[in-house]
Tab-separated table of C-alpha atoms in Angstrom:
chain	number	residue	atom	x	y	z
G	1476	UNK	CA	0.075	0.009	-0.013
G	1477	UNK	CA	2.791	2.331	0.817
G	1478	UNK	CA	4.407	1.811	-2.573
G	1479	UNK	CA	0.911	2.231	-4.365
G	1480	UNK	CA	0.537	5.546	-2.449
G	1481	UNK	CA	3.975	6.915	-3.655
G	1482	UNK	CA	3.537	5.854	-7.182
G	1483	UNK	CA	0.136	7.788	-7.159
G	1484	UNK	CA	1.728	11.017	-6.390
G	1485	UNK	CA	5.240	10.646	-7.877
G	1486	UNK	CA	4.444	11.189	-11.836
G	1487	UNK	CA	2.166	14.025	-12.587
G	1488	UNK	CA	4.688	16.035	-14.454
G	1489	UNK	CA	5.410	12.977	-16.676
G	1490	UNK	CA	1.753	12.615	-17.151
G	1491	UNK	CA	1.269	16.112	-18.241
G	1492	UNK	CA	4.268	15.762	-20.591
G	1493	UNK	CA	2.522	12.790	-22.056
G	1494	UNK	CA	-0.744	14.521	-22.419
G	1495	UNK	CA	0.647	17.587	-24.103
G	1496	UNK	CA	3.197	15.790	-26.350
G	1497	UNK	CA	0.406	13.350	-27.269
G	1498	UNK	CA	-2.018	16.122	-28.267
G	1499	UNK	CA	0.744	17.574	-30.186
G	1500	UNK	CA	1.323	14.354	-32.169
G	1501	UNK	CA	-2.390	14.090	-32.696
G	1502	UNK	CA	-2.631	17.192	-34.380
G	1503	UNK	CA	0.509	16.517	-36.593
G	1504	UNK	CA	-0.759	12.934	-37.261
G	1505	UNK	CA	-4.047	14.311	-38.418
G	1506	UNK	CA	-2.339	16.630	-40.779
G	1507	UNK	CA	-0.255	13.866	-42.120
G	1508	UNK	CA	-3.281	11.506	-42.341
G	1509	UNK	CA	-5.125	13.887	-44.493
G	1510	UNK	CA	-2.349	14.652	-46.776
G	1511	UNK	CA	-1.361	10.954	-47.416
G	1512	UNK	CA	-3.482	8.398	-49.434
G	1513	UNK	CA	-4.051	7.274	-53.102
G	1514	UNK	CA	-3.525	10.985	-54.092
G	1515	UNK	CA	-0.926	12.693	-51.824
G	1516	UNK	CA	-1.831	16.270	-50.969
G	1517	UNK	CA	0.495	19.061	-49.979
G	1518	UNK	CA	0.235	20.293	-46.357
G	1519	UNK	CA	-0.470	23.788	-47.626
G	1520	UNK	CA	-3.477	22.420	-49.524
G	1521	UNK	CA	-4.636	20.798	-46.494
G	1522	UNK	CA	-4.512	23.849	-44.465
G	1523	UNK	CA	-6.463	25.778	-47.173
G	1524	UNK	CA	-9.151	23.357	-47.132
G	1525	UNK	CA	-9.524	23.585	-43.632
G	1526	UNK	CA	-9.608	27.419	-43.176
G	1527	UNK	CA	-10.784	28.402	-46.674
G	1528	UNK	CA	-12.737	25.405	-48.173
G	1529	UNK	CA	-13.765	25.750	-51.798
G	1530	UNK	CA	-16.242	23.002	-52.721
G	1531	UNK	CA	-15.155	23.490	-56.513
G	1532	UNK	CA	-11.770	22.197	-55.797
G	1533	UNK	CA	-11.484	18.286	-56.042
G	1534	UNK	CA	-8.640	18.161	-53.362
G	1535	UNK	CA	-10.771	20.244	-50.876
G	1536	UNK	CA	-13.684	18.011	-51.355
G	1537	UNK	CA	-11.441	14.932	-50.792
G	1538	UNK	CA	-10.226	16.424	-47.510
G	1539	UNK	CA	-13.516	17.555	-46.170
G	1540	UNK	CA	-15.669	14.543	-47.131
G	1541	UNK	CA	-13.205	11.621	-46.906
G	1542	UNK	CA	-10.048	12.258	-45.055
G	1543	UNK	CA	-10.843	14.533	-42.276
G	1544	UNK	CA	-13.895	12.446	-40.906
G	1545	UNK	CA	-11.673	9.364	-41.286
G	1546	UNK	CA	-8.782	10.946	-39.141
G	1547	UNK	CA	-11.021	12.242	-36.424
G	1548	UNK	CA	-12.670	8.852	-36.203
G	1549	UNK	CA	-9.083	7.404	-35.845
G	1550	UNK	CA	-8.625	9.456	-32.727
G	1551	UNK	CA	-11.897	9.018	-31.235
G	1552	UNK	CA	-11.938	5.226	-31.784
G	1553	UNK	CA	-8.367	4.823	-30.630
G	1554	UNK	CA	-9.011	6.766	-27.432
G	1555	UNK	CA	-12.237	4.665	-26.910
G	1556	UNK	CA	-10.713	1.323	-27.188
G	1557	UNK	CA	-7.648	2.250	-25.027
G	1558	UNK	CA	-9.871	3.606	-22.313
G	1559	UNK	CA	-11.902	0.673	-22.338
G	1560	UNK	CA	-9.145	-1.680	-21.881
G	1561	UNK	CA	-7.643	0.496	-19.160
G	1562	UNK	CA	-11.001	0.494	-17.288
G	1563	UNK	CA	-11.074	-3.391	-17.420
G	1564	UNK	CA	-7.524	-3.857	-16.442
G	1565	UNK	CA	-8.015	-1.576	-13.439
G	1566	UNK	CA	-11.443	-3.087	-12.245
G	1567	UNK	CA	-10.338	-6.816	-12.687
G	1568	UNK	CA	-6.629	-6.154	-11.666
G	1569	UNK	CA	-6.088	-8.337	-14.764
G	1570	UNK	CA	-3.103	-7.229	-17.050
G	1571	UNK	CA	-4.685	-9.204	-19.930
G	1572	UNK	CA	-8.105	-7.596	-19.928
G	1573	UNK	CA	-9.175	-5.959	-23.361
G	1574	UNK	CA	-12.409	-5.568	-25.080
G	1575	UNK	CA	-11.277	-7.894	-27.940
G	1576	UNK	CA	-9.600	-10.538	-25.820
G	1577	UNK	CA	-12.672	-10.827	-23.628
G	1578	UNK	CA	-15.118	-11.213	-26.350
G	1579	UNK	CA	-16.956	-7.827	-26.310
G	1580	UNK	CA	-15.646	-7.082	-29.887
G	1581	UNK	CA	-16.891	-10.476	-31.090
G	1582	UNK	CA	-20.196	-9.987	-29.401
G	1583	UNK	CA	-20.466	-6.589	-31.227
G	1584	UNK	CA	-19.487	-8.039	-34.551
G	1585	UNK	CA	-22.148	-10.899	-34.344
G	1586	UNK	CA	-24.943	-8.207	-33.764
G	1587	UNK	CA	-23.653	-6.166	-36.691
G	1588	UNK	CA	-23.725	-9.234	-38.877
G	1589	UNK	CA	-27.353	-10.099	-37.708
G	1590	UNK	CA	-28.421	-6.517	-38.353
G	1591	UNK	CA	-26.842	-6.548	-41.890
G	1592	UNK	CA	-28.625	-9.811	-42.690
G	1593	UNK	CA	-31.958	-9.384	-41.134
G	1594	UNK	CA	-32.402	-5.536	-40.925
G	1595	UNK	CA	-30.469	-4.049	-43.898
G	1596	UNK	CA	-32.373	-0.781	-43.560
G	1597	UNK	CA	-31.535	-0.092	-40.027
G	1598	UNK	CA	-30.420	3.334	-38.802
G	1599	UNK	CA	-26.876	3.810	-37.547
G	1600	UNK	CA	-28.315	4.630	-34.056
G	1601	UNK	CA	-30.190	1.539	-33.911
G	1602	UNK	CA	-27.081	-0.412	-35.107
G	1603	UNK	CA	-25.013	1.121	-32.148
G	1604	UNK	CA	-27.751	-0.095	-29.666
G	1605	UNK	CA	-27.521	-3.598	-31.118
G	1606	UNK	CA	-23.767	-3.478	-30.953
G	1607	UNK	CA	-23.934	-2.411	-27.521
G	1608	UNK	CA	-26.217	-5.218	-26.727
G	1609	UNK	CA	-24.045	-7.935	-28.396
G	1610	UNK	CA	-20.976	-6.705	-26.378
G	1611	UNK	CA	-23.193	-7.081	-23.048
G	1612	UNK	CA	-24.211	-10.410	-24.100
G	1613	UNK	CA	-20.571	-11.537	-24.706
G	1614	UNK	CA	-19.303	-10.045	-21.517
G	1615	UNK	CA	-22.054	-11.947	-19.485
G	1616	UNK	CA	-20.997	-15.206	-21.358
G	1617	UNK	CA	-17.273	-14.802	-20.528
G	1618	UNK	CA	-17.727	-13.691	-17.008
G	1619	UNK	CA	-20.488	-16.558	-16.365
G	1620	UNK	CA	-18.187	-19.350	-17.953
G	1621	UNK	CA	-15.019	-18.204	-16.059
G	1622	UNK	CA	-16.825	-17.959	-12.857
G	1623	UNK	CA	-18.042	-21.651	-13.052
G	1624	UNK	CA	-14.642	-22.971	-12.610
G	1625	UNK	CA	-13.440	-24.128	-9.219
G	1626	UNK	CA	-11.547	-21.431	-7.463
G	1627	UNK	CA	-13.287	-18.600	-9.237
G	1628	UNK	CA	-12.220	-15.738	-11.665
G	1629	UNK	CA	-8.652	-15.596	-12.430
G	1630	UNK	CA	-6.722	-13.686	-15.344
G	1631	UNK	CA	-5.962	-16.802	-17.238
G	1632	UNK	CA	-9.390	-18.267	-16.998
G	1633	UNK	CA	-10.918	-15.088	-18.028
G	1634	UNK	CA	-8.855	-14.900	-21.191
G	1635	UNK	CA	-9.293	-18.524	-21.922
G	1636	UNK	CA	-13.204	-18.017	-21.637
G	1637	UNK	CA	-13.039	-14.904	-23.729
G	1638	UNK	CA	-10.977	-16.799	-26.476
G	1639	UNK	CA	-13.689	-19.503	-26.527
G	1640	UNK	CA	-16.617	-17.116	-26.635
G	1641	UNK	CA	-14.848	-14.958	-29.154
G	1642	UNK	CA	-14.170	-18.114	-31.344
G	1643	UNK	CA	-17.903	-19.142	-31.037
G	1644	UNK	CA	-19.301	-15.729	-32.040
G	1645	UNK	CA	-16.926	-15.109	-34.598
G	1646	UNK	CA	-17.974	-18.473	-36.358
G	1647	UNK	CA	-21.618	-17.510	-36.138
G	1648	UNK	CA	-20.818	-14.197	-37.490
G	1649	UNK	CA	-18.957	-15.697	-40.526
G	1650	UNK	CA	-21.780	-18.341	-40.967
G	1651	UNK	CA	-24.418	-15.504	-41.069
G	1652	UNK	CA	-22.282	-13.742	-43.690
G	1653	UNK	CA	-21.803	-16.847	-45.882
G	1654	UNK	CA	-25.462	-17.816	-45.795
G	1655	UNK	CA	-26.719	-14.452	-46.481
G	1656	UNK	CA	-23.885	-13.759	-49.078
G	1657	UNK	CA	-22.660	-10.772	-47.166
G	1658	UNK	CA	-18.900	-12.011	-47.254
G	1659	UNK	CA	-17.576	-9.157	-49.532
G	1660	UNK	CA	-19.709	-6.473	-47.637
G	1661	UNK	CA	-18.421	-7.528	-44.288
G	1662	UNK	CA	-14.897	-8.888	-45.188
G	1663	UNK	CA	-12.998	-5.558	-44.794
G	1664	UNK	CA	-15.127	-4.544	-42.043
G	1665	UNK	CA	-14.221	-7.650	-40.050
G	1666	UNK	CA	-10.548	-6.929	-40.555
G	1667	UNK	CA	-11.059	-3.570	-39.168
G	1668	UNK	CA	-10.691	0.056	-40.672
G	1669	UNK	CA	-11.898	3.563	-40.722
G	1670	UNK	CA	-11.949	4.088	-44.548
G	1671	UNK	CA	-15.702	4.093	-44.760
G	1672	UNK	CA	-16.349	6.411	-41.759
G	1673	UNK	CA	-18.458	9.580	-43.029
G	1674	UNK	CA	-19.349	12.796	-41.230
G	1675	UNK	CA	-23.001	11.261	-40.568
G	1676	UNK	CA	-21.474	8.484	-38.685
G	1677	UNK	CA	-19.143	10.695	-36.739
G	1678	UNK	CA	-21.855	12.848	-35.642
G	1679	UNK	CA	-23.752	10.086	-34.292
G	1680	UNK	CA	-20.793	8.360	-32.679
G	1681	UNK	CA	-19.282	11.560	-31.019
G	1682	UNK	CA	-22.044	12.120	-28.275
G	1683	UNK	CA	-21.906	8.427	-27.324
G	1684	UNK	CA	-18.205	8.145	-27.100
G	1685	UNK	CA	-17.566	11.521	-25.682
G	1686	UNK	CA	-19.894	10.976	-22.914
G	1687	UNK	CA	-18.618	7.603	-22.214
G	1688	UNK	CA	-15.021	9.051	-21.999
G	1689	UNK	CA	-15.966	11.955	-19.881
G	1690	UNK	CA	-17.722	9.219	-17.388
G	1691	UNK	CA	-14.427	7.215	-17.366
G	1692	UNK	CA	-12.479	10.252	-16.298
G	1693	UNK	CA	-15.288	10.872	-13.384
G	1694	UNK	CA	-14.804	7.364	-12.398
G	1695	UNK	CA	-11.144	7.312	-12.604
G	1696	UNK	CA	-10.392	7.670	-8.904
G	1697	UNK	CA	-12.710	4.866	-8.062
G	1698	UNK	CA	-10.910	2.703	-10.647
G	1699	UNK	CA	-7.483	3.539	-8.798
G	1700	UNK	CA	-8.947	2.291	-5.548
G	1701	UNK	CA	-10.416	-0.846	-7.268
G	1702	UNK	CA	-7.014	-1.411	-8.855
G	1703	UNK	CA	-5.604	-1.901	-5.342
G	1704	UNK	CA	-8.079	-4.509	-4.376
G	1705	UNK	CA	-11.795	-4.915	-3.390
G	1706	UNK	CA	-10.877	-4.935	0.348
G	1707	UNK	CA	-8.764	-1.813	0.204
G	1708	UNK	CA	-11.457	0.009	-1.927
G	1709	UNK	CA	-14.279	-1.040	0.496
G	1710	UNK	CA	-12.120	-0.137	3.359
G	1711	UNK	CA	-11.729	3.401	1.739
G	1712	UNK	CA	-15.503	3.706	1.500
G	1713	UNK	CA	-16.101	2.829	-2.055
G	1714	UNK	CA	-19.223	0.957	-3.199
G	1715	UNK	CA	-17.387	-1.512	-5.388
G	1716	UNK	CA	-20.624	-3.180	-6.842
G	1717	UNK	CA	-21.737	0.098	-8.181
G	1718	UNK	CA	-18.364	1.228	-9.489
G	1719	UNK	CA	-17.964	-2.139	-11.383
G	1720	UNK	CA	-21.329	-1.722	-12.818
G	1721	UNK	CA	-20.744	1.918	-13.973
G	1722	UNK	CA	-17.284	1.047	-15.212
G	1723	UNK	CA	-18.659	-2.207	-17.137
G	1724	UNK	CA	-21.525	0.006	-18.740
G	1725	UNK	CA	-18.796	2.669	-19.902
G	1726	UNK	CA	-16.639	-0.210	-21.281
G	1727	UNK	CA	-19.622	-1.706	-23.188
G	1728	UNK	CA	-20.611	1.537	-24.589
G	1729	UNK	CA	-16.944	2.509	-25.867
G	1730	UNK	CA	-16.539	-1.006	-27.359
G	1731	UNK	CA	-19.925	-1.343	-28.838
G	1732	UNK	CA	-19.971	1.969	-30.513
G	1733	UNK	CA	-16.445	1.841	-31.938
G	1734	UNK	CA	-17.046	-1.666	-33.299
G	1735	UNK	CA	-20.165	-0.665	-35.020
G	1736	UNK	CA	-18.098	1.877	-36.867
G	1737	UNK	CA	-14.668	0.495	-37.590
G	1738	UNK	CA	-14.992	-3.308	-36.905
G	1739	UNK	CA	-13.461	-5.471	-34.260
G	1740	UNK	CA	-9.985	-3.872	-34.019
G	1741	UNK	CA	-8.059	-5.691	-31.266
G	1742	UNK	CA	-5.116	-5.241	-29.096
G	1743	UNK	CA	-5.318	-1.348	-28.727
G	1744	UNK	CA	-6.996	-1.651	-25.312
G	1745	UNK	CA	-4.267	-4.373	-24.348
G	1746	UNK	CA	-1.267	-2.465	-25.349
G	1747	UNK	CA	-1.965	1.300	-24.687
G	1748	UNK	CA	-2.846	1.185	-20.959
G	1749	UNK	CA	0.297	-0.749	-20.262
G	1750	UNK	CA	2.237	2.013	-22.087
G	1751	UNK	CA	0.423	4.696	-20.116
G	1752	UNK	CA	1.054	2.818	-16.811
G	1753	UNK	CA	4.593	2.616	-17.584
G	1754	UNK	CA	4.974	6.450	-17.804
G	1755	UNK	CA	2.670	7.673	-15.137
G	1756	UNK	CA	2.475	5.088	-12.473
G	1757	UNK	CA	-0.739	3.231	-11.078
G	1758	UNK	CA	-2.955	6.296	-10.607
G	1759	UNK	CA	-6.063	5.937	-13.071
G	1760	UNK	CA	-6.660	9.726	-12.754
G	1761	UNK	CA	-3.633	9.884	-15.174
G	1762	UNK	CA	-3.646	6.465	-16.800
G	1763	UNK	CA	-7.112	7.141	-18.269
G	1764	UNK	CA	-6.580	10.451	-19.876
G	1765	UNK	CA	-3.038	9.406	-21.096
G	1766	UNK	CA	-4.605	6.136	-22.409
G	1767	UNK	CA	-7.159	8.263	-24.273
G	1768	UNK	CA	-4.403	10.394	-25.930
G	1769	UNK	CA	-1.833	7.645	-26.616
G	1770	UNK	CA	-4.726	5.505	-28.017
G	1771	UNK	CA	-5.451	8.351	-30.447
G	1772	UNK	CA	-1.896	8.589	-31.544
G	1773	UNK	CA	-1.437	4.934	-31.857
G	1774	UNK	CA	-4.675	4.593	-34.067
G	1775	UNK	CA	-3.866	7.427	-36.373
G	1776	UNK	CA	-0.261	6.278	-36.969
G	1777	UNK	CA	-1.311	2.795	-37.672
G	1778	UNK	CA	-3.845	3.899	-40.246
G	1779	UNK	CA	-1.181	6.168	-41.819
G	1780	UNK	CA	0.949	2.891	-42.104
G	1781	UNK	CA	-1.895	0.749	-43.298
G	1782	UNK	CA	-1.997	3.249	-46.290
G	1783	UNK	CA	1.712	3.242	-47.073
G	1784	UNK	CA	2.719	-0.445	-46.851
G	1785	UNK	CA	1.201	-1.259	-50.282
G	1786	UNK	CA	0.063	2.065	-52.139
G	1787	UNK	CA	-2.420	2.603	-53.476
G	1788	UNK	CA	-4.099	-0.262	-51.724
G	1789	UNK	CA	-4.956	-0.347	-48.150
G	1790	UNK	CA	-3.920	-2.930	-45.593
G	1791	UNK	CA	-6.451	-3.772	-43.065
G	1792	UNK	CA	-5.593	-1.889	-40.019
G	1793	UNK	CA	-6.469	-4.873	-37.608
G	1794	UNK	CA	-3.594	-6.772	-39.278
G	1795	UNK	CA	-1.074	-4.159	-38.012
G	1796	UNK	CA	-2.410	-4.304	-34.470
G	1797	UNK	CA	-2.295	-7.961	-34.511
G	1798	UNK	CA	1.438	-7.869	-35.481
G	1799	UNK	CA	2.193	-5.656	-32.392
G	1800	UNK	CA	-0.468	-6.953	-30.149
G	1801	UNK	CA	0.201	-10.806	-30.270
G	1802	UNK	CA	3.832	-10.418	-29.123
G	1803	UNK	CA	2.940	-7.889	-26.488
G	1804	UNK	CA	0.134	-10.258	-25.251
G	1805	UNK	CA	2.686	-13.100	-24.891
G	1806	UNK	CA	4.913	-10.753	-22.861
G	1807	UNK	CA	2.104	-9.706	-20.559
G	1808	UNK	CA	1.208	-13.493	-19.961
G	1809	UNK	CA	4.520	-14.095	-18.394
G	1810	UNK	CA	4.939	-10.695	-16.587
G	1811	UNK	CA	1.483	-9.908	-15.802
G	1812	UNK	CA	0.963	-11.946	-12.624
G	1813	UNK	CA	3.978	-10.283	-10.940
G	1814	UNK	CA	2.644	-6.734	-11.940
G	1815	UNK	CA	-0.796	-7.287	-10.419
G	1816	UNK	CA	0.014	-9.392	-7.431
C-alpha cells in the first residue's frame, strides 16, 4: 500500500508531458493522415481546405468529405478502445483485460452481422444499440463461464473464456455472412478499418463516445481504488459493486459504438494502457486520460502505416495491430502476474 501511494503522487509532471506531447502528436498525425493516401496532398492545400474551403476544388472535397472524418474517427475510436482496456484492467486487476480478448468485440460483430442480414435498412443509431447489446451478451457469457470454474475468476481463466466465446461468436458471424451472401460486404469491416467512416456516422458516434470518455474520467479515482483490491476499496468507503457496474457500462458503450463504426480492431485496449502505466504509474486519474491520448496517436499512426505499406491499396488496420499486439500479449502473459500481485 505504501508503494502504491508513492506511485500515485510521483509522476504528474510526466503525465502532463505525455498529455501535451500526445495532443501535439495527434494534431500532426491528423495533418499527415489527411495529406497521405491514393492521391498525396501537400500540407499547404490541407491548411487551405480547413480554413478556406472551396467546394469547387477536388482536393478540398477529398479532404473535407473523406479524409478529415476518417482522421477524427481514428482519434476517437483509438481513445475509446484504449480507455475501455484501461478500465477493464483496473477493475479486474487483470493485465490481460481488453475488449477484444474478452469477447466484447466479437459480440458486437455478431450483432452487426445479424443487423446486416435481417435488418438491412436499420439506422446507424439502432446499429449502435444492437452492437452495445452484443457486447453486453458476450461479457455476460465470458464472466459466467469463467466464474463456473473451481477457484473462481482468475486472469488466465478470464482470457481463456474470452477466447472460447470470441471463437464461437466469430464463427456464428461468418456463418451468417456466408449464408446471406454478405461476405464481400463484411470482409474488410471484419479486418477493421476507418476508411468508410463519414461525417454522418461521426456525428452520431461522437456524443456516445464523448459521454463515455467523460464518464471514465469521472470514475477514474474509484478505478484507482479498485485496482488496489476490493478490500482496500471497500475500506476506503467505495461501493465496489456500483463502481464495477458503472465501469462495465462505460466499457460496453466504448467497445460497442467503436466496433459498430470500424469493426473489431483488437489489442489497442491491451497495449496502450500498459504503455500509459509505464509512464505515469498506477493512478488511473492519469492512466485514463493518457490512455485516451496515446490511443488516438497509436490509431492514427497505424492508419497512416496501413496506407503506406502497399499503395495505392490499403492494408487492413487490424492486421497491423495484431502484429504488434500478439507479441505484447505473450509478454504480458509472462509478466502480468507479478505486476498485478
